[in-house]
Amino acid sequence: MMTVSRRETRALRSSDDVVRVRQAVRQWAMAQGFSLVDQTKMVTAASELARNTVDYGGGGNVLLEALNEGSRRGLKLTFSDQGPGIADIELALRDGYTSGSGLGLGLGGARRLTNEFAIDSTPGGGTRVTITRWQCGDRR
Ligand SMILES: Nc1ncnc2c1ncn2[C@@H]1O[C@H](COP(=O)(O)OP(=O)(O)O)[C@@H](O)[C@H]1O
Ligand SMILES: [Mg+2]
């Protein structure tokens, strides 16, 4: 049975918020027993998604959830905004695609750095991106 041992929502409106969320994710990953490499992977993915929430989503929030399933521990992050949404999710996921001035590697990178990745977005209806990483990075 999977349980959520800790849950917290953080605002994402500014670059300062992105920095704070990076720090929070680092701390939560550490508390969940992640190795330094696993911590950094989750922080990197979170940083990209937090940036997108601020830059493209017009701000929003992130829900942090510490997961326990038996002896395995994980971290789930849900980024939500009420922005314009993503019309073509497949295109947005493609490496090198950006509608702004980025490198277009954020979404694809976040997907590769995590064990579970999901985007729920509708034009005009905002965007929700969920990522989960487990302490044992080889499990999928
Ligand atoms: N929260 C969001 N709301 C609306 N569009 C988004 C959001 N996140 C990503 N996108 C779209 O997906 C594209 C690709 O995102 P990403 O891979 O992070 O690259 P970049 O940030 O460099 O543009 C963005 O350029 C944008 O068009
Ligand atoms: Mg990005």
XYZ file of C-alpha atoms and ligand atoms in Angstrom:
168
model
C 0.000 0.000 0.000
C 1.282 3.429 -0.919
C 0.931 6.185 1.625
C 1.691 9.913 1.566
C 3.724 10.736 4.682
C 4.023 14.445 4.049
C 2.293 16.931 1.748
C 2.793 20.642 1.115
C 1.887 23.233 -1.522
C 4.266 26.004 -2.598
C 3.458 29.029 -4.718
C 5.260 29.558 -8.029
C 4.929 33.164 -9.125
C 8.498 34.453 -9.421
C 12.097 33.411 -9.981
C 12.595 33.590 -6.212
C 9.812 31.022 -5.840
C 11.620 28.767 -8.340
C 14.767 28.969 -6.186
C 12.769 28.182 -3.031
C 11.097 25.194 -4.693
C 14.489 23.881 -5.833
C 15.687 24.079 -2.212
C 12.540 22.415 -0.877
C 12.817 19.557 -3.396
C 16.468 19.049 -2.435
C 15.495 18.853 1.255
C 12.549 16.534 0.689
C 14.610 14.220 -1.551
C 17.331 14.128 1.100
C 14.756 13.358 3.813
C 13.410 10.515 1.643
C 16.870 8.959 1.587
C 17.702 9.766 -2.050
C 21.329 9.521 -3.082
C 23.035 12.770 -4.085
C 22.660 11.814 -7.759
C 18.943 11.037 -7.335
C 18.407 14.286 -5.421
C 20.025 16.239 -8.224
C 17.950 14.523 -10.903
C 14.725 15.407 -9.091
C 15.877 18.983 -8.393
C 16.807 19.451 -12.069
C 13.452 18.133 -13.282
C 11.605 20.273 -10.712
C 13.566 23.343 -11.721
C 12.557 22.979 -15.387
C 8.882 22.449 -14.571
C 8.813 25.281 -12.021
C 10.348 27.581 -14.625
C 7.677 26.582 -17.149
C 4.908 27.220 -14.604
C 6.210 30.762 -14.100
C 7.227 31.545 -17.702
C 4.408 29.923 -19.701
C 1.690 29.192 -17.172
C 1.574 32.698 -15.738
C 2.377 31.329 -12.291
C 0.775 28.580 -10.260
C 1.886 26.176 -7.584
C 3.545 22.873 -6.863
C 2.294 20.136 -4.548
C 5.089 18.133 -2.909
C 4.232 14.646 -1.652
C 6.559 12.252 0.147
C 5.588 8.680 -0.784
C 6.109 5.455 1.131
C 5.396 2.048 -0.350
C 6.723 -0.712 1.836
C 10.381 0.094 2.328
C 10.630 2.151 -0.820
C 10.399 5.895 -0.642
C 9.596 8.375 -3.352
C 8.814 11.956 -4.122
C 5.895 13.140 -6.219
C 5.595 16.697 -7.518
C 2.516 18.173 -9.194
C 2.944 21.498 -11.000
C -0.317 23.321 -11.722
C -1.216 26.547 -13.444
C -4.282 28.187 -14.952
C -2.396 29.513 -17.964
C -3.046 29.069 -21.696
C -2.428 25.319 -21.680
C -0.525 23.296 -24.287
C -2.267 22.705 -27.627
C 0.138 20.018 -28.907
C 1.676 18.068 -26.029
C 3.698 15.771 -28.297
C 5.308 18.772 -29.965
C 5.985 20.452 -26.612
C 7.766 17.286 -25.419
C 10.068 17.207 -28.436
C 13.664 18.103 -27.668
C 14.522 21.493 -29.105
C 10.940 22.730 -29.390
C 10.259 26.031 -27.656
C 7.530 28.602 -28.163
C 9.678 31.098 -26.279
C 13.417 31.625 -26.193
C 14.403 28.515 -24.242
C 16.378 25.480 -25.326
C 13.267 23.325 -25.534
C 14.764 20.640 -23.315
C 12.744 21.168 -20.135
C 9.798 18.811 -20.553
C 11.755 16.039 -22.285
C 14.540 16.371 -19.735
C 12.104 16.194 -16.814
C 10.543 13.066 -18.324
C 13.919 11.354 -18.676
C 15.000 12.265 -15.142
C 11.961 10.742 -13.440
C 10.257 7.352 -13.129
C 6.731 8.578 -13.818
C 5.763 11.587 -15.893
C 2.322 12.842 -16.900
C 0.979 16.003 -18.531
C -2.651 17.015 -18.296
C -3.305 20.146 -20.313
C -6.072 21.667 -22.386
C -5.943 24.913 -24.363
C -7.399 27.591 -22.135
C -7.708 25.195 -19.237
C -4.262 25.350 -17.701
C -1.568 22.710 -17.305
C -0.753 20.061 -14.749
C 2.523 18.151 -14.908
C 3.153 15.323 -12.453
C 6.526 13.675 -11.853
C 7.498 10.912 -9.457
C 10.902 9.574 -8.658
C 11.607 6.602 -6.417
C 14.634 6.150 -4.223
C 15.589 3.103 -6.309
C 16.089 4.779 -9.640
C 16.119 1.513 -11.591
C 12.428 0.820 -10.932
C 9.812 1.994 -13.354
N 3.000 25.263 -18.029
C 2.973 25.484 -19.352
N 1.957 26.195 -19.904
C 1.898 26.416 -21.237
N 2.839 25.980 -22.109
C 3.874 25.277 -21.614
C 4.003 24.988 -20.222
N 5.123 24.265 -20.040
C 5.666 24.107 -21.251
N 4.928 24.715 -22.216
C 5.189 24.733 -23.671
O 6.090 23.674 -23.973
C 7.238 24.196 -24.611
C 8.459 23.362 -24.284
O 8.809 23.501 -22.924
P 10.292 23.141 -22.478
O 10.614 21.768 -22.983
O 10.421 23.383 -21.005
O 11.180 24.161 -23.288
P 11.426 25.741 -23.076
O 11.044 26.076 -21.678
O 12.894 25.914 -23.333
O 10.563 26.420 -24.086
C 7.325 25.647 -24.157
O 8.069 26.442 -25.063
C 5.855 26.024 -24.116
O 5.369 26.322 -25.396
Mg 11.168 25.014 -20.013
